[in-house]
Short mmCIF file of C-alpha atoms in Angstrom, two decimals:
data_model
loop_
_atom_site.label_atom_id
_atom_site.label_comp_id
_atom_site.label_asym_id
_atom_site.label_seq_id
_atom_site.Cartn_x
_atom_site.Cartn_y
_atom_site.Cartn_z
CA UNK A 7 21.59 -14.53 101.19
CA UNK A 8 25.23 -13.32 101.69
CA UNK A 9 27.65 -15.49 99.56
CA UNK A 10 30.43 -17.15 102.08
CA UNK A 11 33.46 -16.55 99.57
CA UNK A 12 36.66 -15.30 101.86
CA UNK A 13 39.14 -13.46 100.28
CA UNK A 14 42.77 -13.24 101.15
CA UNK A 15 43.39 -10.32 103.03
CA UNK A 16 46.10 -7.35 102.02
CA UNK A 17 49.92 -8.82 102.46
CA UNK A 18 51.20 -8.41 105.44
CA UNK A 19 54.65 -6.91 104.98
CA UNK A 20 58.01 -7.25 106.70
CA UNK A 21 58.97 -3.55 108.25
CA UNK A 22 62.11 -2.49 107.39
CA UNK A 23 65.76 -2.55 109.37
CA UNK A 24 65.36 -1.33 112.86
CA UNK A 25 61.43 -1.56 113.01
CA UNK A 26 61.89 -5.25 111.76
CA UNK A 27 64.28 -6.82 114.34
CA UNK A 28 62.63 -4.65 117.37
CA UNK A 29 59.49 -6.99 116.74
CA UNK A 30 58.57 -10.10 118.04
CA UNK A 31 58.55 -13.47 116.28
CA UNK A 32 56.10 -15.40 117.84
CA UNK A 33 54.61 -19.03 117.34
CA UNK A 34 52.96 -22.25 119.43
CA UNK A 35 55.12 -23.93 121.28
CA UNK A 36 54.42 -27.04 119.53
CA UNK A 37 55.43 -25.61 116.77
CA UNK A 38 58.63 -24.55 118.23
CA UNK A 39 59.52 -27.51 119.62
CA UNK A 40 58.60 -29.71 116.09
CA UNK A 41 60.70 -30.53 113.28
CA UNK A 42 60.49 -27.55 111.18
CA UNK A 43 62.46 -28.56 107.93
CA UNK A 44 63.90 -25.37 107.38
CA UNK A 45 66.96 -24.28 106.35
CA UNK A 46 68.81 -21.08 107.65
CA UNK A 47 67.63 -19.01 104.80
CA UNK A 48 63.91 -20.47 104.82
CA UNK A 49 64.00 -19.27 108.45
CA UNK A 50 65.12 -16.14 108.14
CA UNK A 51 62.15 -15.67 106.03
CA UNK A 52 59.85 -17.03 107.67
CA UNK A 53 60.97 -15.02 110.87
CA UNK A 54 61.20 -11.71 109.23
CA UNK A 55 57.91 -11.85 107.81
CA UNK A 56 56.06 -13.08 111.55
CA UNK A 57 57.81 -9.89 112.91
CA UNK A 58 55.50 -8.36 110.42
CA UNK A 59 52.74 -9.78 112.04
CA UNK A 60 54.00 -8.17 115.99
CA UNK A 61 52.06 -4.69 114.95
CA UNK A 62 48.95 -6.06 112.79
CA UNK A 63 45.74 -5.89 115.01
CA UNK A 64 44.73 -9.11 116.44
CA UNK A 65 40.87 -8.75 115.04
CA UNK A 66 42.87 -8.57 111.65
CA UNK A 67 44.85 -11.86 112.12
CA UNK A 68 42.03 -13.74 113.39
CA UNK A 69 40.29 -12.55 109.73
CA UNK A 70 43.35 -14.00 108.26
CA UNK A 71 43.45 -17.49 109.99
CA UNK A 72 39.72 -17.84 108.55
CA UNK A 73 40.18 -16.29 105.15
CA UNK A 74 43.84 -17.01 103.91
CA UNK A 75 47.12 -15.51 104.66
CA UNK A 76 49.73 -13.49 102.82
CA UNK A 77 53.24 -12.75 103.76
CA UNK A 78 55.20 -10.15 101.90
CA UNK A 79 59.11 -9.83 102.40
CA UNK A 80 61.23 -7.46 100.39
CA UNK A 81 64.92 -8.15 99.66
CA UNK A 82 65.96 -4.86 101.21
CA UNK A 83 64.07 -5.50 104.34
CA UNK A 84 65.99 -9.20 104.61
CA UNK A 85 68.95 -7.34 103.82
CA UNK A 86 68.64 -4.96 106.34
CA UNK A 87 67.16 -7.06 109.22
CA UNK A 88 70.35 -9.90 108.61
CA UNK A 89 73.11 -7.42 107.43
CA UNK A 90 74.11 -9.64 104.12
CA UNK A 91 74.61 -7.39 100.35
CA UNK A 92 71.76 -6.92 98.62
CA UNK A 93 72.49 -9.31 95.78
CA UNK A 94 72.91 -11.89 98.49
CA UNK A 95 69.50 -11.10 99.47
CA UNK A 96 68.09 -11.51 96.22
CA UNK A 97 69.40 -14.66 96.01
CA UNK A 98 68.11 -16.08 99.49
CA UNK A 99 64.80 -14.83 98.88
CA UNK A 100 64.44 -16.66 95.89
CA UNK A 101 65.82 -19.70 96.65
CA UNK A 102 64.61 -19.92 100.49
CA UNK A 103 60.67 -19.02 98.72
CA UNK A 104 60.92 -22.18 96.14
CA UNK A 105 62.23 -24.41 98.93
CA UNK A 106 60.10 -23.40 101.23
CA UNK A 107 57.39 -24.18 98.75
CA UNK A 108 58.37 -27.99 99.58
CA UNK A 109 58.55 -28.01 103.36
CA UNK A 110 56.54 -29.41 105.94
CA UNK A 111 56.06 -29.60 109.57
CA UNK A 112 56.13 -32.63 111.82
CA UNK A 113 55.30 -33.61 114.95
CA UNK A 114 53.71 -36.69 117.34
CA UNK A 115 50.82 -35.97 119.34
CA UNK A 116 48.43 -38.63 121.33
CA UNK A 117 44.88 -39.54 119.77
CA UNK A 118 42.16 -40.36 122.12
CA UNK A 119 42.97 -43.89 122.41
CA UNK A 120 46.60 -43.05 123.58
CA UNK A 121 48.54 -43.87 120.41
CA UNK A 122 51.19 -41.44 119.46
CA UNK A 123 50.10 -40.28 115.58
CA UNK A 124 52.58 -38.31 113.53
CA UNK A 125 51.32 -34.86 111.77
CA UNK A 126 52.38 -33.42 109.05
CA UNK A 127 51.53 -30.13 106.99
CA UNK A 128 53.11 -27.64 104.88
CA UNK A 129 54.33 -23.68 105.83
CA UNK A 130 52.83 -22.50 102.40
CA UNK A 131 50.40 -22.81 99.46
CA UNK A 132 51.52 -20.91 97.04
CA UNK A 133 55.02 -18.50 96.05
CA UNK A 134 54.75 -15.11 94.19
CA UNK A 135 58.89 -13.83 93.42
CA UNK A 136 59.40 -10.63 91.74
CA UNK A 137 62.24 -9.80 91.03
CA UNK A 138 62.12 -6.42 89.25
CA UNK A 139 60.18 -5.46 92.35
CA UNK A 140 62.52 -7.42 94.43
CA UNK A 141 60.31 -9.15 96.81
CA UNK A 142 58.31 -12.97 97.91
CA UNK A 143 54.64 -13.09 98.63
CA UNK A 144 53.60 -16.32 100.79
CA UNK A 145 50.19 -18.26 100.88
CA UNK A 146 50.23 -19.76 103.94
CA UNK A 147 47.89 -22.78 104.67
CA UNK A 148 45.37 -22.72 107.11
CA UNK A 149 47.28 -25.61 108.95
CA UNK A 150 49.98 -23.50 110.43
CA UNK A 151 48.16 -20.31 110.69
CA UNK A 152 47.03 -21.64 114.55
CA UNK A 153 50.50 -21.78 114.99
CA UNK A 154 51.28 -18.30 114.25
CA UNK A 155 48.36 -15.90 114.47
CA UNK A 156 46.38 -14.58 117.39
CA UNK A 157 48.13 -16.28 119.80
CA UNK A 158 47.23 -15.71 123.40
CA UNK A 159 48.64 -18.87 125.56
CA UNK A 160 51.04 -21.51 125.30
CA UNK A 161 53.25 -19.75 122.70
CA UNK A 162 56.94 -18.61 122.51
CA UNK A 163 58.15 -15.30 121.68
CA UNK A 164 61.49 -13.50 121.01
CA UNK A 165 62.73 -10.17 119.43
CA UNK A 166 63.97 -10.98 116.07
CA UNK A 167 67.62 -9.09 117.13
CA UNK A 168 68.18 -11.66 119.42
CA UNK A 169 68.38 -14.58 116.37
CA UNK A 170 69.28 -12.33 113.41
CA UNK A 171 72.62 -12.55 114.04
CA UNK A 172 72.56 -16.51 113.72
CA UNK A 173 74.78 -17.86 110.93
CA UNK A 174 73.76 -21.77 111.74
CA UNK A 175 70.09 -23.17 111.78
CA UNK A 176 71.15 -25.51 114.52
CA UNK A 177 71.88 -22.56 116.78
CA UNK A 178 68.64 -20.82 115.76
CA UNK A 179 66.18 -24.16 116.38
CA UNK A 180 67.85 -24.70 119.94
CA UNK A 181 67.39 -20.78 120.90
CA UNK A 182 64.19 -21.35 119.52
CA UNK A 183 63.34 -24.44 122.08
CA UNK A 184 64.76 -23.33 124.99
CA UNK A 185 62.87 -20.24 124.64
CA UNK A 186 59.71 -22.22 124.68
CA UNK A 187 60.40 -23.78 128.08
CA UNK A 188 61.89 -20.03 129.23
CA UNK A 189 59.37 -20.24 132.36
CA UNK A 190 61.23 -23.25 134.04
CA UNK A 191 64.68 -22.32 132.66
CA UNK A 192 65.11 -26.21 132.27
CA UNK A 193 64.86 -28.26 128.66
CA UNK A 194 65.16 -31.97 129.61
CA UNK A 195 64.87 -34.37 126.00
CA UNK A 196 65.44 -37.94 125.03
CA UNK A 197 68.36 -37.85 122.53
CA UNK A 198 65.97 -39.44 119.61
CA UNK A 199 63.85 -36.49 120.33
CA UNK A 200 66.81 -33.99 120.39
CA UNK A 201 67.85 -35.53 116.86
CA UNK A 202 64.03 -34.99 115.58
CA UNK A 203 63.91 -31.32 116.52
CA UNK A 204 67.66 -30.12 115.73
CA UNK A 205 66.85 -32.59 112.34
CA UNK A 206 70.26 -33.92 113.13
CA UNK A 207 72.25 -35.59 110.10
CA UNK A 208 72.49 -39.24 110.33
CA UNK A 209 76.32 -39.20 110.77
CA UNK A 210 75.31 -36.82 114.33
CA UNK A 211 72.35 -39.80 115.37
CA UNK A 212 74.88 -42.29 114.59
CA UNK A 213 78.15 -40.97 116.70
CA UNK A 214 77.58 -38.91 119.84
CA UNK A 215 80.86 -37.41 119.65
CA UNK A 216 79.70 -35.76 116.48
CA UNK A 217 76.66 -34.82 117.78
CA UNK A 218 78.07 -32.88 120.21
CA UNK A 219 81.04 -30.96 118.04
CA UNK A 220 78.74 -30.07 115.05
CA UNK A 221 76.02 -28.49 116.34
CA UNK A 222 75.87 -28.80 120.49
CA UNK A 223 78.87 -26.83 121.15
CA UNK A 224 78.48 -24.46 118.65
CA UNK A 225 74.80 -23.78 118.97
CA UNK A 226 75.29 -22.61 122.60
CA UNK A 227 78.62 -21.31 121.94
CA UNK A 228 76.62 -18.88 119.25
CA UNK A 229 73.39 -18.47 121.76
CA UNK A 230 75.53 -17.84 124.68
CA UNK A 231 77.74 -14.68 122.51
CA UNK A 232 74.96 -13.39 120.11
CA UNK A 233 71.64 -13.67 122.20
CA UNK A 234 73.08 -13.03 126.12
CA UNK A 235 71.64 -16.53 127.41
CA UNK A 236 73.84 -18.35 129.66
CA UNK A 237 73.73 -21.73 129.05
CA UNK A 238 74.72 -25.17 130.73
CA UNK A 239 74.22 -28.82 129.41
CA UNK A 240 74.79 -32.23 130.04
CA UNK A 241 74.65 -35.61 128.63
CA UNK A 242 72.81 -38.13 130.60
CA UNK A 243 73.68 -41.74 130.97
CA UNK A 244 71.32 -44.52 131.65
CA UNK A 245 73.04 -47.11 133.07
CA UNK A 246 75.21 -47.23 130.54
CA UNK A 247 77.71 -45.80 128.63
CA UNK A 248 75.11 -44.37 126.00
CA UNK A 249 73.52 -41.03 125.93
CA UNK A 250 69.91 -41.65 126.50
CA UNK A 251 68.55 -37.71 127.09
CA UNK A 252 70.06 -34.14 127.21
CA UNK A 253 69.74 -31.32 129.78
CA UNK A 254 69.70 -27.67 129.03
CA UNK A 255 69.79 -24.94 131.99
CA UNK A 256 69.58 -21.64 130.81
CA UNK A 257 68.62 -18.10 131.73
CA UNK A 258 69.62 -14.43 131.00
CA UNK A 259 73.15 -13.16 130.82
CA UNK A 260 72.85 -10.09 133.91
CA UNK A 261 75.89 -8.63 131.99
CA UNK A 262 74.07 -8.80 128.40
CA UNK A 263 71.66 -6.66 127.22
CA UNK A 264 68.99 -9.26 125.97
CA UNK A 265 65.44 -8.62 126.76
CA UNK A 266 64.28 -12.11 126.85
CA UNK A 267 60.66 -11.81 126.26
CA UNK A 268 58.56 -10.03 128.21
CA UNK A 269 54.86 -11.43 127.59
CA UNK A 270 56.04 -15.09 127.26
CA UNK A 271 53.52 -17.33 128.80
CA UNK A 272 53.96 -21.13 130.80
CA UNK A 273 55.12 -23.57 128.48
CA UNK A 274 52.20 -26.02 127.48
CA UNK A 275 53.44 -29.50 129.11
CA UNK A 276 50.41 -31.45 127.66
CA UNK A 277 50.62 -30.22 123.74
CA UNK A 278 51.61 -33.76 122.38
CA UNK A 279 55.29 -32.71 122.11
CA UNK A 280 57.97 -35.02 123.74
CA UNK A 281 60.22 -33.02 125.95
CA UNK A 282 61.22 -34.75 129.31
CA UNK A 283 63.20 -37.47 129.30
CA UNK A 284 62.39 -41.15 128.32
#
């Protein structure tokens, strides 16, 4: 009788410079629209190593969902795909690897009853650093892995090139979401979601006007000049003076040279995520 005893599969490794940012980061669009509790560092990584993923066979990610996953990054390859010094590398890759040790995901989705039930679970199960070799190896769980492997409907997908070049998380979560709903070209959220997904401060839940200067603006200021997107959005009133939801209307710049996505399938409007207005 065969013994059922998995074993994690070879790494799979982040490609190097060009190869690397040519690729496609790809994940559920309930993930992409959840709170992701990552910094800009911890998403760099994360994103460099799922381009990894763009040329692995799916047969061989399916094995991996079932058996375990590894993720291997090197510090040249980070430095490389995100144009920082070496040493600077280094240093993200071993402090974004021990955070990210700690991190979660969360999101609300409906039970059968109809009651909205948070979930939570973490990126990763384990964090190998090296650093005479100079690179992280990641055990992810088997609770994101749906998320990110073998993906064939409802997911989002980008070219890592068109977020490398990010210097704010807050930028690189909202490119991130409106990609997701790329189909419609329209993003329409409640504020208290907005807050949930950016992971807004509490100074930016408390004061609109904040809000809006420390990471609105400048998220589609940076989307709008580093990933071609044009993008539009307004605050919407309620019948009052508060801000009760957002709308984003976006689409390609014509003048740019962004490939948005070829391969990027309907947004899943039933997934448990909260993304039209109150």
């Amino acid at each position: 009788m065969a013994q059922h005893n998995p074993q994690l599969l070879d790494p799979i490794t982040a490609l190097a410079t060009e190869d690397a940012r040519d690729r496609y980061v790809s994940m559920s669009n309930r993930l992409a629209r959840s709170a992701q509790g990552l910094n800009l560092s911890e998403k760099r990584l994360v994103a460099l190593g799922l381009a990894g993923t763009d040329s692995v066979p799916l047969k061989s990610l399916v094995l991996a969902a079932n058996a375990g996953w590894k993720m291997k990054v090197t510090a040249m390859a980070y430095a490389e795909a995100f144009g920082i010094h070496p040493t600077t590398a280094y240093e993200q890759l071993k402090s974004s690897s021990e955070k990210l040790f700690e991190r979660y995901v969360r999101y609300e989705i409906k039970d059968r009853r109809g009651l909205v039930v948070e979930k939570k679970f973490r990126w990763v199960s384990g964090v190998t650093y090296a650093p005479g070799d100079g690179y992280v190896e990641l055990n992810f769980t088997p609770e994101i892995a749906p998320h990110l492997l073998g993906l064939r409907k409802q997911f989002t997908s980008y070219k890592l090139r068109h977020a490398a070049a990010f210097d704010s998380i807050y930028a690189w979560r909202l490119f991130e979401t409106l990609k997701s709903w790329q189909s419609t070209g329209l993003y329409t959220t409640s504020i208290e979601n907005f807050w949930e997904v950016m992971e807004a401060p509490p100074s930016c839940r408390k004061d609109f006007k904040a809000l809006r200067i420390r990471i609105i603006e400048p998220a589609v200021a940076a989307i709008t000049t580093k990933a071609s997107m044009l993008v539009e959005w307004k605050p919407i009133r309620a019948g009052s003076r508060r801000v009760t939801s957002l709308e984003f209307r976006f689409a390609p710049n014509p003048q740019g040279q962004l490939d948005m996505g070829e391969g990027d399938l309907e947004p899943d409007e039933s997934d448990g995520i909260e993304a039209t207005s109150d």
